mmCIF file of C-alpha atoms in Angstrom:
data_model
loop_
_atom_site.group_PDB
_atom_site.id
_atom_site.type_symbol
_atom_site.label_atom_id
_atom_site.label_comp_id
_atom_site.label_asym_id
_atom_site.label_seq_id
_atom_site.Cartn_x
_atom_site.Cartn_y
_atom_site.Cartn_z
ATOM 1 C CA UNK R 1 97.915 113.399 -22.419
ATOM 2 C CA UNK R 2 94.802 114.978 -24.254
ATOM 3 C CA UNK R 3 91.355 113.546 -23.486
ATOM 4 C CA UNK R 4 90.009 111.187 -26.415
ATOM 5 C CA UNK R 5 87.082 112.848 -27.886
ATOM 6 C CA UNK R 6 85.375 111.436 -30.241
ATOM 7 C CA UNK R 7 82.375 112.565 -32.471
ATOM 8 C CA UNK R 8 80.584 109.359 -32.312
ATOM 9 C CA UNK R 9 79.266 107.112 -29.007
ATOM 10 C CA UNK R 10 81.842 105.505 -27.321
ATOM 11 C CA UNK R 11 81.052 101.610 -26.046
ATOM 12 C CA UNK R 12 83.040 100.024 -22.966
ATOM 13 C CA UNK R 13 85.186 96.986 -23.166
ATOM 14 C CA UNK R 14 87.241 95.229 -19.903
ATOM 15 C CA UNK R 15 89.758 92.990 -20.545
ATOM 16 C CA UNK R 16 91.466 90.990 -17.962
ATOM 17 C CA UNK R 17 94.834 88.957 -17.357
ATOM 18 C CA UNK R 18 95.030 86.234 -14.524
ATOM 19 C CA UNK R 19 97.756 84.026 -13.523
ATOM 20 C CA UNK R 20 96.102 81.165 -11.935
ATOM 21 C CA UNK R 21 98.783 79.442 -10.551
ATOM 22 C CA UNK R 22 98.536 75.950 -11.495
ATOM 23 C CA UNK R 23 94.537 75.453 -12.114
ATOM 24 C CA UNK R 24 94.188 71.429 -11.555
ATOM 25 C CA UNK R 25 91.658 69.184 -10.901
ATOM 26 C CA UNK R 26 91.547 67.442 -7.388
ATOM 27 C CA UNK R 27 94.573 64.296 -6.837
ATOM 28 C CA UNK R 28 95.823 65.213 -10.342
ATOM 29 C CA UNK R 29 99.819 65.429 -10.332
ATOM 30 C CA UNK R 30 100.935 68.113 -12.463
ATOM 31 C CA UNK R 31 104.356 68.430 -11.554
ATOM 32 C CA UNK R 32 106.265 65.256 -9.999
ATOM 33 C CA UNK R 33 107.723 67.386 -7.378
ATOM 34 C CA UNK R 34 104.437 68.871 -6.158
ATOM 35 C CA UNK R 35 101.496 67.365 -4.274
ATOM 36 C CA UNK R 36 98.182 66.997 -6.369
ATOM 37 C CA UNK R 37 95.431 69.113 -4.774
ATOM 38 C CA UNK R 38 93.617 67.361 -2.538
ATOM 39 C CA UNK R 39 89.090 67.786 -2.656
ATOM 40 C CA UNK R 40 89.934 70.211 -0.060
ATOM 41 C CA UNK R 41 92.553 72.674 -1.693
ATOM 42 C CA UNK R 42 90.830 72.370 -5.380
ATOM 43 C CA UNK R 43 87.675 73.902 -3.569
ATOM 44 C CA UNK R 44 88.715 76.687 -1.923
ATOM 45 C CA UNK R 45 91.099 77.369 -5.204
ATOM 46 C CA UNK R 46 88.605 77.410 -7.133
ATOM 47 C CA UNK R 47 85.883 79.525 -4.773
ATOM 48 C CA UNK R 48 88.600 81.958 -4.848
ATOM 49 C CA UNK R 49 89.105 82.525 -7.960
ATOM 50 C CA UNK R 50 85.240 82.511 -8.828
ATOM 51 C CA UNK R 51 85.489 85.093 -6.089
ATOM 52 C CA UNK R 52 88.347 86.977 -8.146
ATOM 53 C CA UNK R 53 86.413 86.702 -11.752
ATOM 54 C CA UNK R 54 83.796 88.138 -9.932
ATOM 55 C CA UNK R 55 84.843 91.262 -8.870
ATOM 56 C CA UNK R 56 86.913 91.867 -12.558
ATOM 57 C CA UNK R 57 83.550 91.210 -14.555
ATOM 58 C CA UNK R 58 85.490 91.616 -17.578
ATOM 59 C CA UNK R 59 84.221 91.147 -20.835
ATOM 60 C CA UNK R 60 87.584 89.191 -21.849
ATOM 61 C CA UNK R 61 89.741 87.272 -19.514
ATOM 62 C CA UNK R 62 92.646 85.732 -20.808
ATOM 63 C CA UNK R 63 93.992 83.245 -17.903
ATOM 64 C CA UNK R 64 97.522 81.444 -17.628
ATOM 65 C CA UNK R 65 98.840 78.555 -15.551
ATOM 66 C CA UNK R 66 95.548 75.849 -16.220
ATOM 67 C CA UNK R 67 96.453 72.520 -16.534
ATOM 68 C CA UNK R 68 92.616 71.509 -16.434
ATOM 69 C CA UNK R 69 89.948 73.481 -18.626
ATOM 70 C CA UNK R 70 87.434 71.498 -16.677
ATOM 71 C CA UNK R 71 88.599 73.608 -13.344
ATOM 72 C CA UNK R 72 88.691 76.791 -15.215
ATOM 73 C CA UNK R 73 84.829 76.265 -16.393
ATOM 74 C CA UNK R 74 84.173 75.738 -12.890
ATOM 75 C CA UNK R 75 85.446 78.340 -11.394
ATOM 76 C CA UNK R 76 83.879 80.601 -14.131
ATOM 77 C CA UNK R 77 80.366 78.476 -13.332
ATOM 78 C CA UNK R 78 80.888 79.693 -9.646
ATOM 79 C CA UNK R 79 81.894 83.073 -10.031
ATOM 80 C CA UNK R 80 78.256 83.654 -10.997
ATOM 81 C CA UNK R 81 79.488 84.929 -14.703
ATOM 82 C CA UNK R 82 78.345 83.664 -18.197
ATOM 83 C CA UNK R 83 81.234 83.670 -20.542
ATOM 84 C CA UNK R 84 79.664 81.508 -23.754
ATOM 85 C CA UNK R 85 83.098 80.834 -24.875
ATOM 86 C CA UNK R 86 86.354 79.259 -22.989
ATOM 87 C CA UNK R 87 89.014 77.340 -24.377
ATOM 88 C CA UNK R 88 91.958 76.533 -23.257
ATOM 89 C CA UNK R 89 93.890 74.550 -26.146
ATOM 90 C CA UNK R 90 95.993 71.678 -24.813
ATOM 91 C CA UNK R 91 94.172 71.452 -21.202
ATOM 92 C CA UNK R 92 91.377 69.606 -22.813
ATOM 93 C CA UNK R 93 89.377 67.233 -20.537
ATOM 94 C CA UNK R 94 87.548 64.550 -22.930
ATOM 95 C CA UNK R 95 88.079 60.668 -23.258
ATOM 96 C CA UNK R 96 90.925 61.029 -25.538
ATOM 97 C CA UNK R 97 92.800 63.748 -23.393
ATOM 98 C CA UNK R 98 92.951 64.620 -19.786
ATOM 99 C CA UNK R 99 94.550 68.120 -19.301
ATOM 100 C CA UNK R 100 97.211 69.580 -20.387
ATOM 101 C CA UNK R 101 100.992 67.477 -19.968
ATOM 102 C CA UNK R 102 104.504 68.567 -19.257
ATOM 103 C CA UNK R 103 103.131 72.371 -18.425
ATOM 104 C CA UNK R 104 100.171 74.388 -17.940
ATOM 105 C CA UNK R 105 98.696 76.020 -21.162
ATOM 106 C CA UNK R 106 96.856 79.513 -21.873
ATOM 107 C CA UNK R 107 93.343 80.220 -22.381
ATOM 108 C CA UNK R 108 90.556 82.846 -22.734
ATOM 109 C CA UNK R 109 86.969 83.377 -21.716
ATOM 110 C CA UNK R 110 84.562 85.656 -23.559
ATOM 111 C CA UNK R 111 81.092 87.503 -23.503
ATOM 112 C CA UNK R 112 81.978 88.583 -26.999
ATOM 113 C CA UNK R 113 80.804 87.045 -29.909
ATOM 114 C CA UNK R 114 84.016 84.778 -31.518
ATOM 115 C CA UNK R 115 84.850 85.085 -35.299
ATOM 116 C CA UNK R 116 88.114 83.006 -34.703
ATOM 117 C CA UNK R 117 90.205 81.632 -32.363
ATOM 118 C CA UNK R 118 93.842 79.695 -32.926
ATOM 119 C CA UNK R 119 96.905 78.790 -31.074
ATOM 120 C CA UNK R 120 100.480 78.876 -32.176
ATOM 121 C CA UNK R 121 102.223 76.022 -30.653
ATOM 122 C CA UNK R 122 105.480 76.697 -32.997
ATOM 123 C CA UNK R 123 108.041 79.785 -34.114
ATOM 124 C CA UNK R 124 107.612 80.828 -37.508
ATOM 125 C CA UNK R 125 110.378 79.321 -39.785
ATOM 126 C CA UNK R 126 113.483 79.768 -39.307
ATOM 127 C CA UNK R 127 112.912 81.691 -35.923
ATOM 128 C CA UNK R 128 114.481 78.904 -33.408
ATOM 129 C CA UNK R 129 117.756 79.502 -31.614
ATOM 130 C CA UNK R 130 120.060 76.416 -29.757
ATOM 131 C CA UNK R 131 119.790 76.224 -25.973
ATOM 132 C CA UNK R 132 122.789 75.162 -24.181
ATOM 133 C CA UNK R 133 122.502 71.692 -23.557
ATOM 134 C CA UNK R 134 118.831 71.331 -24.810
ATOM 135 C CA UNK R 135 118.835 71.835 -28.781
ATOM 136 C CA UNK R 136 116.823 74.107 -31.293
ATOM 137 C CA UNK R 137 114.132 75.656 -29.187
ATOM 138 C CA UNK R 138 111.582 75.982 -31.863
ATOM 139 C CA UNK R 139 108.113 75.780 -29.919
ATOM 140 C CA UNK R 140 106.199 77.977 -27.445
ATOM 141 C CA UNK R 141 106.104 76.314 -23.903
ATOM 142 C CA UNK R 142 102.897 77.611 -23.613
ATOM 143 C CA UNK R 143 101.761 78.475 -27.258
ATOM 144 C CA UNK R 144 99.988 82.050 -27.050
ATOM 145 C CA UNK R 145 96.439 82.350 -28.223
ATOM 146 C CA UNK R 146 94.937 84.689 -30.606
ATOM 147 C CA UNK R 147 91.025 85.214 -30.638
ATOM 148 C CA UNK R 148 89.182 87.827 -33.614
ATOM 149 C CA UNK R 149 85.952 89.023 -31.328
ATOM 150 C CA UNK R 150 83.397 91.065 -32.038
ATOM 151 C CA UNK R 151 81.730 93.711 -29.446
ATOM 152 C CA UNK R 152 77.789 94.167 -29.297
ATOM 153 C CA UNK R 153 77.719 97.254 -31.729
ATOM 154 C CA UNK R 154 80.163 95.599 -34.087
ATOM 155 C CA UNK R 155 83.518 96.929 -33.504
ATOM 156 C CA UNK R 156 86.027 93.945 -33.998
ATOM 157 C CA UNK R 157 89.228 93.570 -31.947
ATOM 158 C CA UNK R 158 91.696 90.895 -31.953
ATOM 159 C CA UNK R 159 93.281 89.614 -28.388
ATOM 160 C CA UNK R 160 96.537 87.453 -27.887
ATOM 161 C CA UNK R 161 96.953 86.328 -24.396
ATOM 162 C CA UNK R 162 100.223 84.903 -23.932
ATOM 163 C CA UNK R 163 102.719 83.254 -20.966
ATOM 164 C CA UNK R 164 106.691 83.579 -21.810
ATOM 165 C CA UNK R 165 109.026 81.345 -20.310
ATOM 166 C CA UNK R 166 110.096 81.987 -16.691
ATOM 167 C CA UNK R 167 113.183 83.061 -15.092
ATOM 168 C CA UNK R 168 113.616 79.852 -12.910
ATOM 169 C CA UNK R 169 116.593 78.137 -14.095
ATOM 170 C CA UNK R 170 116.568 75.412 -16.895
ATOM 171 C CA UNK R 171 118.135 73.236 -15.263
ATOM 172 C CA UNK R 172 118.962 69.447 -17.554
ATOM 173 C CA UNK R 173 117.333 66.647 -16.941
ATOM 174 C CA UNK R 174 115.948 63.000 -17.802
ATOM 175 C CA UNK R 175 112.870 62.252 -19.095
ATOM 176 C CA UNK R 176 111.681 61.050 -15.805
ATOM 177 C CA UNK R 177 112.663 64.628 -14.031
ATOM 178 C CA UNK R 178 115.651 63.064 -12.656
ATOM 179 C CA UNK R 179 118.286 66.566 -12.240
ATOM 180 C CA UNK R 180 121.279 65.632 -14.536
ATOM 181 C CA UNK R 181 123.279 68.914 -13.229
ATOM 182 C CA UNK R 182 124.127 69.671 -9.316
ATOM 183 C CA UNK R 183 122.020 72.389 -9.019
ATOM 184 C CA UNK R 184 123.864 73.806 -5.478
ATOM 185 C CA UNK R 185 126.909 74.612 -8.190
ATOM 186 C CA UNK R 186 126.626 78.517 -8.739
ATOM 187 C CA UNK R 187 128.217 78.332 -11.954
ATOM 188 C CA UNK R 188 125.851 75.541 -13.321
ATOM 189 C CA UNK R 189 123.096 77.438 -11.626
ATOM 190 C CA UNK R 190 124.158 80.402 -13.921
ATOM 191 C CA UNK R 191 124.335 78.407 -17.480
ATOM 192 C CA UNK R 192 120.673 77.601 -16.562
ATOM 193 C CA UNK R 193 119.612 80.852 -15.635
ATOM 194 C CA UNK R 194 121.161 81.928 -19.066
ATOM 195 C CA UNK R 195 118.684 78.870 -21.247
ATOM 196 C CA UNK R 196 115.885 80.483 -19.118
ATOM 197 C CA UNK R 197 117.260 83.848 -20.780
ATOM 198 C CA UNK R 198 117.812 82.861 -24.474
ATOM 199 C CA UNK R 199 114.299 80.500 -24.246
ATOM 200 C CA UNK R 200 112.183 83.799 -23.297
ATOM 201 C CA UNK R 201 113.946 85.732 -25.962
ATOM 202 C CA UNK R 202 113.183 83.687 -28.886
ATOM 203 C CA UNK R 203 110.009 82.809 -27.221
ATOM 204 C CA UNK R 204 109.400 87.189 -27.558
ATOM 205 C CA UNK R 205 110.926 87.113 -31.211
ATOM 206 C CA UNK R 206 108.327 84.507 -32.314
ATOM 207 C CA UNK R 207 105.632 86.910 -30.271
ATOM 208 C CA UNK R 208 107.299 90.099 -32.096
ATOM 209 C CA UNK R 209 106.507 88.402 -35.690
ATOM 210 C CA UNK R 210 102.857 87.072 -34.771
ATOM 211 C CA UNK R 211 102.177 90.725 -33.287
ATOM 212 C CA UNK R 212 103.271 91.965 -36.545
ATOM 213 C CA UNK R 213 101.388 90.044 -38.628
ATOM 214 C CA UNK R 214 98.075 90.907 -36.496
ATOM 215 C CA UNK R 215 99.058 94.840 -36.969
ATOM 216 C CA UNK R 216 100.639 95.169 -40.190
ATOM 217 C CA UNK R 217 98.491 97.342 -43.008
ATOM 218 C CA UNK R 218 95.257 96.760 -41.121
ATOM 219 C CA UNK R 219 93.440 99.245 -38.650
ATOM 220 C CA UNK R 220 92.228 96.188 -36.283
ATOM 221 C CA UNK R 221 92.471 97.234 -32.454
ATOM 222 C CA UNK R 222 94.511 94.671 -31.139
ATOM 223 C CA UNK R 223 95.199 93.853 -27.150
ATOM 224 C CA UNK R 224 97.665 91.526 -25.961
ATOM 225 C CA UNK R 225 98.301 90.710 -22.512
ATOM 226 C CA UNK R 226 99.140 87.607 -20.059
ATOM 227 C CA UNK R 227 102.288 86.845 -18.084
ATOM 228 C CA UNK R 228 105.197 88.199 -19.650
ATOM 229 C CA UNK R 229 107.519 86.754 -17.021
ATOM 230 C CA UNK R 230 109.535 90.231 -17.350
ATOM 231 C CA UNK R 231 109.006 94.207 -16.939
ATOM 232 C CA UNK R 232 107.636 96.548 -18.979
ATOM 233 C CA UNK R 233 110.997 98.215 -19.581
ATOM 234 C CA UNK R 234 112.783 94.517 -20.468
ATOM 235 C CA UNK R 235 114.526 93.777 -23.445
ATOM 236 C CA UNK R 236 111.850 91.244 -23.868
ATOM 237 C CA UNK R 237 109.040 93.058 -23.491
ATOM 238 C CA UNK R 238 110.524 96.036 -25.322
ATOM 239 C CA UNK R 239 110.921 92.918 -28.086
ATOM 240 C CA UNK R 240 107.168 92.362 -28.540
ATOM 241 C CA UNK R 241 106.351 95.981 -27.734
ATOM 242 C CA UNK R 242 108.713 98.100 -30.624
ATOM 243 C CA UNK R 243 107.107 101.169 -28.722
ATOM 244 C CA UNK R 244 111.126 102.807 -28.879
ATOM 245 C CA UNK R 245 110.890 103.103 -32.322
ATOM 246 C CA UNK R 246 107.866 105.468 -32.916
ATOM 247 C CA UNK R 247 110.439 107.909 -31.807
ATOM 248 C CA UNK R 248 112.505 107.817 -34.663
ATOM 249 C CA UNK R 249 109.581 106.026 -37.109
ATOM 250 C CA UNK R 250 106.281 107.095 -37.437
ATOM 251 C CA UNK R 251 105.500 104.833 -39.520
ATOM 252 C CA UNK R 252 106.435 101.771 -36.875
ATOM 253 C CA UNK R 253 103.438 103.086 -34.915
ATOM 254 C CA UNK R 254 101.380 100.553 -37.705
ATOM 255 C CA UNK R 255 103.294 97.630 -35.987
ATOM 256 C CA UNK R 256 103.900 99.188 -32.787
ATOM 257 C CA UNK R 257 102.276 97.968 -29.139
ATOM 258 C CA UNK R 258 101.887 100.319 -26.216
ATOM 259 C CA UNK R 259 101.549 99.827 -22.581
ATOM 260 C CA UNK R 260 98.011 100.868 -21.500
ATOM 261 C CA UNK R 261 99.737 101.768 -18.007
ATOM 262 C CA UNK R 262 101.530 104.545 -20.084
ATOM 263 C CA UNK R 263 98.439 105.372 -21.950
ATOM 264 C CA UNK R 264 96.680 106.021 -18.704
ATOM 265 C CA UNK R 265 96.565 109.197 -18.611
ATOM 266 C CA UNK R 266 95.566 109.915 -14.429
ATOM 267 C CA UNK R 267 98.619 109.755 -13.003
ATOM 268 C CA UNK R 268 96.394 109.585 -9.398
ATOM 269 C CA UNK R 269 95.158 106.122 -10.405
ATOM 270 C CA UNK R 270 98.588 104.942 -11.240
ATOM 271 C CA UNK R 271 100.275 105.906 -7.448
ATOM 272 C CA UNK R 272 102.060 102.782 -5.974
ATOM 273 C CA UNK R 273 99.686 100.414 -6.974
ATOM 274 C CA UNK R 274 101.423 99.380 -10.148
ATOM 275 C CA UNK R 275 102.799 96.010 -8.877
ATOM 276 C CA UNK R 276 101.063 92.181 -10.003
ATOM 277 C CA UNK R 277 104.027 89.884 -8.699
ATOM 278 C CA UNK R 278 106.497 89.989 -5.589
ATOM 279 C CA UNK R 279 109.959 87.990 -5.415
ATOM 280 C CA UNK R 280 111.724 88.439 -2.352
ATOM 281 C CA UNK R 281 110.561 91.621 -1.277
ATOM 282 C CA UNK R 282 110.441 93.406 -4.720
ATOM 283 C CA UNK R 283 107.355 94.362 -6.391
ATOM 284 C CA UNK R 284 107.518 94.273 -10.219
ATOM 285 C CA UNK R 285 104.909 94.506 -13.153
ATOM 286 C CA UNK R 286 104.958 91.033 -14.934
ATOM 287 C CA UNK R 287 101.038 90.533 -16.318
ATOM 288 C CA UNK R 288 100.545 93.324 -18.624
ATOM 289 C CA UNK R 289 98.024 94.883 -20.835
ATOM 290 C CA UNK R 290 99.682 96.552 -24.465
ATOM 291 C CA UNK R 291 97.408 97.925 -26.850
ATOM 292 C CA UNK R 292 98.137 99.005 -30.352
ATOM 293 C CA UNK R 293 98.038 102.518 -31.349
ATOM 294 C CA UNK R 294 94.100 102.727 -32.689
ATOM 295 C CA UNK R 295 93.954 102.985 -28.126
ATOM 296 C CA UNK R 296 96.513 106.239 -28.106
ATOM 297 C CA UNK R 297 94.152 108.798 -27.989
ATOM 298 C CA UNK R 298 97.824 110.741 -30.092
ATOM 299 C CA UNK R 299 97.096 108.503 -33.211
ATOM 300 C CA UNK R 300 95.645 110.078 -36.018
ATOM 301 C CA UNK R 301 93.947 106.036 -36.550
ATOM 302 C CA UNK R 302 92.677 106.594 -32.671
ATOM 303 C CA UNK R 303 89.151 104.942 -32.619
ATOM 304 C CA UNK R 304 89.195 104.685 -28.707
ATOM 305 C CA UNK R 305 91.387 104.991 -25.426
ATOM 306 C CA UNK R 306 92.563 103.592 -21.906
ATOM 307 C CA UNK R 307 90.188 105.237 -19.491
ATOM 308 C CA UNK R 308 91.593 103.096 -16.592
ATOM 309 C CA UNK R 309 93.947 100.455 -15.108
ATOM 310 C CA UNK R 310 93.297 98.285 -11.936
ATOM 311 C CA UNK R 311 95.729 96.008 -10.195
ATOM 312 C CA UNK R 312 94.350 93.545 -8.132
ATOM 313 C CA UNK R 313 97.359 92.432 -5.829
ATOM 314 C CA UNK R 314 96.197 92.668 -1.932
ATOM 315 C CA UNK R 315 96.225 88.522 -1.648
ATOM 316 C CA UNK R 316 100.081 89.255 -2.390
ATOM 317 C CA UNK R 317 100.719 90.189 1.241
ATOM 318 C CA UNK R 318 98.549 87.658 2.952
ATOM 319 C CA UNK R 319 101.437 85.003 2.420
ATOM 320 C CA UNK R 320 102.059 81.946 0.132
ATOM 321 C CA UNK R 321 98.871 80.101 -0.451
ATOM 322 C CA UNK R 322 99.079 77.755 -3.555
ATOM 323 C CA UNK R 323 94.784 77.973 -3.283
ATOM 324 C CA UNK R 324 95.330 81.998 -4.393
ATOM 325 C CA UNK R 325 97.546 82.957 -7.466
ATOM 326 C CA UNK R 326 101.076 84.063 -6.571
ATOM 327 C CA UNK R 327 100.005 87.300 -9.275
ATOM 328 C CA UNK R 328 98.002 90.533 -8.897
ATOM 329 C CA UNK R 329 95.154 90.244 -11.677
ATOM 330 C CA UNK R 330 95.274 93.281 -14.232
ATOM 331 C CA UNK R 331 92.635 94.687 -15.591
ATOM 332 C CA UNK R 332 91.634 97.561 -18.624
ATOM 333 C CA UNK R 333 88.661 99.524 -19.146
ATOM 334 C CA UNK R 334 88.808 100.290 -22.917
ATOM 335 C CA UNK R 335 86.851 102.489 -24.449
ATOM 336 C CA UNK R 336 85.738 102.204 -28.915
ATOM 337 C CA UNK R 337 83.684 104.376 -30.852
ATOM 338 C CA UNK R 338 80.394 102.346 -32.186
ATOM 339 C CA UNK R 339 81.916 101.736 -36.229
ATOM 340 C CA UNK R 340 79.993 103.368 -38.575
ATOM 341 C CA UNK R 341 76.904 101.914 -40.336
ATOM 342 C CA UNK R 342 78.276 101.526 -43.879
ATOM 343 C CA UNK R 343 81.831 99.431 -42.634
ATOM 344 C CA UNK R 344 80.130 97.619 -40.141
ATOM 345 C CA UNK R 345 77.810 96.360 -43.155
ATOM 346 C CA UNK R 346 80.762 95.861 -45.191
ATOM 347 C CA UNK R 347 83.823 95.361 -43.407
ATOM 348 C CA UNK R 348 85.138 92.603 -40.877
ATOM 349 C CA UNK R 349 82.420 92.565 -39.037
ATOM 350 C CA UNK R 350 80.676 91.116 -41.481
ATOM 351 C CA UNK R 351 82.542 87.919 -41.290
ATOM 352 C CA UNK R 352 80.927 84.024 -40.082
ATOM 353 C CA UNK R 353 80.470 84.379 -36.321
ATOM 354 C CA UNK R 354 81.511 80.580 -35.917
ATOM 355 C CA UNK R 355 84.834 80.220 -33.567
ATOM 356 C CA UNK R 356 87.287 79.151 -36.577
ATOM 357 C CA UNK R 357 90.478 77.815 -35.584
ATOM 358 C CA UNK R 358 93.350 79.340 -37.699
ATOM 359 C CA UNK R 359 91.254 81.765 -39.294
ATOM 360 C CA UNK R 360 91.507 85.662 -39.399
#
């Protein structure tokens, strides 16, 4: 791949995705079938992953798995980091709500100045699919997040940080999380691993038509990244991506996402480090960074590139600790050329710098 060369100076962004593995304030149950942390464990969870945000020292980190925003802003307050903005929609902790319910939500610290910030919690109309045994599945389980930032010398980017349904099987069950299925009976094991299946795929359809939205006729860099539950190469992935079809469209690069990893172009950073999540033995890439094309130094809308890609996964081989993250952390150096004077005066980055929710 060519080296991006631009005519005009060239400003740094870092961007960073972090499964946090159930984030939770001390003797809080989150999940009936799981011990709440006790002072202890919330301590050292949270020391490590101040620890964690410490060495990223990313401008943006967009974080999955909190169930408390209150742990998240301490864990950011110990890291030694000042992010002015965090949210993490539906993991509230005021009077009227005390973290999130039923499962953990997504969320998003920022250095960068915020013109807007909204959640989707539903699919676009139309969009929802049945689910054997569960209904129309119509709503994000953990709605992604889109934020419009803007950098210091006024380039604006938009950043969705997501967190698609798992593979673990669906299994049925009562409102009190009694198991309505025998869940030793391979077949029945199967059907569930199949509403897991169909519940990620519409989950990435809804993602495909929000991404599209974002990209469509505008020339907005745009990163998306979180827990995808699924490889790069995935159906799913490939869903939300579209990257196949620049082969045979040009024009689908204007809706089109690309992996940074493949944008990288060093192939020495990319040796056998490429890994954020192991399951039995197997190493596979499930928090990812895409970028749309104004980050492929190829595009003739190119404003910037991928100068490098860092996995953070060594804590997967010291063993099972529910006080670590059971996922590497992923981080991107980005690089954007400073906008011009005249569309910086002019263009989106003139807009109200007050966080907006549902505004773009």
């Amino acid at each position: 791949m060519r080296p991006f060369v631009s005519p005009a100076p060239l400003d740094t962004l870092t961007v960073a995705t972090c499964n946090t593995l159930n984030l939770a304030l001390p003797e809080r149950v989150f999940y009936a079938n799981q011990d709440a942390y006790t002072r202890n464990q919330y301590e050292r969870k949270v020391q490590w992953l101040a620890n964690r945000f410490q060495t990223l020292n990313a401008d943006i980190l967009a974080v999955q798995e909190v169930w408390d925003a209150a742990a998240l802003q301490e864990a950011l307050k110990l890291s030694g980091l000042h992010y002015p903005f965090v949210t993490v929609p539906g993991a509230e902790n005021t009077d009227a709500q005390a973290g999130a319910s039923g499962t953990p939500r997504v969320g998003i610290a920022t250095r960068l100045k915020v013109l807007a910030c909204r959640s989707f919690p539903d699919f676009p109309a139309g969009l929802g699919q049945p689910i054997p045994g569960l209904g129309i599945h119509d709503k994000f389980e953990r709605p992604p997040l889109v934020a419009t930032l803007q950098m210091k010398h006024g380039q604006v980017v938009s950043v969705l940080t997501c967190h698609l349904k798992s593979k673990r099987p669906k299994f049925l069950q009562d409102e009190a999380g009694n198991p309505l299925e025998d869940r030793d009976n391979p077949k029945i094991a199967a059907l569930a691993s199949l509403r897991s299946l169909i519940m990620r795929g519409v989950e990435a359809l809804a993602m495909r038509c929000l991404v599209i939205d974002l990209l469509r006729h505008t020339r907005m860099p745009l990163v998306v990244m979180g827990d995808f539950n699924d490889t790069p190469d995935s159906v799913t992935t490939q869903l939300i991506a579209a990257t196949s079809e620049v082969a045979y469209d040009r024009g689908a690069r204007d809706r089109a996402l690309f992996n940074a990893y493949d944008l990288l172009g060093d192939a020495a950073l990319k040796k056998d480090v490429a890994y954020s999540h192991i399951h039995q033995g197997s190493p596979a890439v499930l928090d990812q960074i895409l970028v749309s094309e104004e980050f492929d130094p190829l595009s003739k809308h190119s404003v910037g590139d991928v100068r490098r890609l860092d996995y953070f996964n060594d804590h997967l081989h010291e063993g099972r600790d529910r006080t670590r993250s059971d996922h590497g952390f992923v981080r991107a150096l980005l690089r954007l050329r400073f906008p011009d004077k005249e569309r910086a005066a002019t263009g989106p980055n003139s807009a109200a710098t007050t966080p907006v929710a549902g505004t773009f």
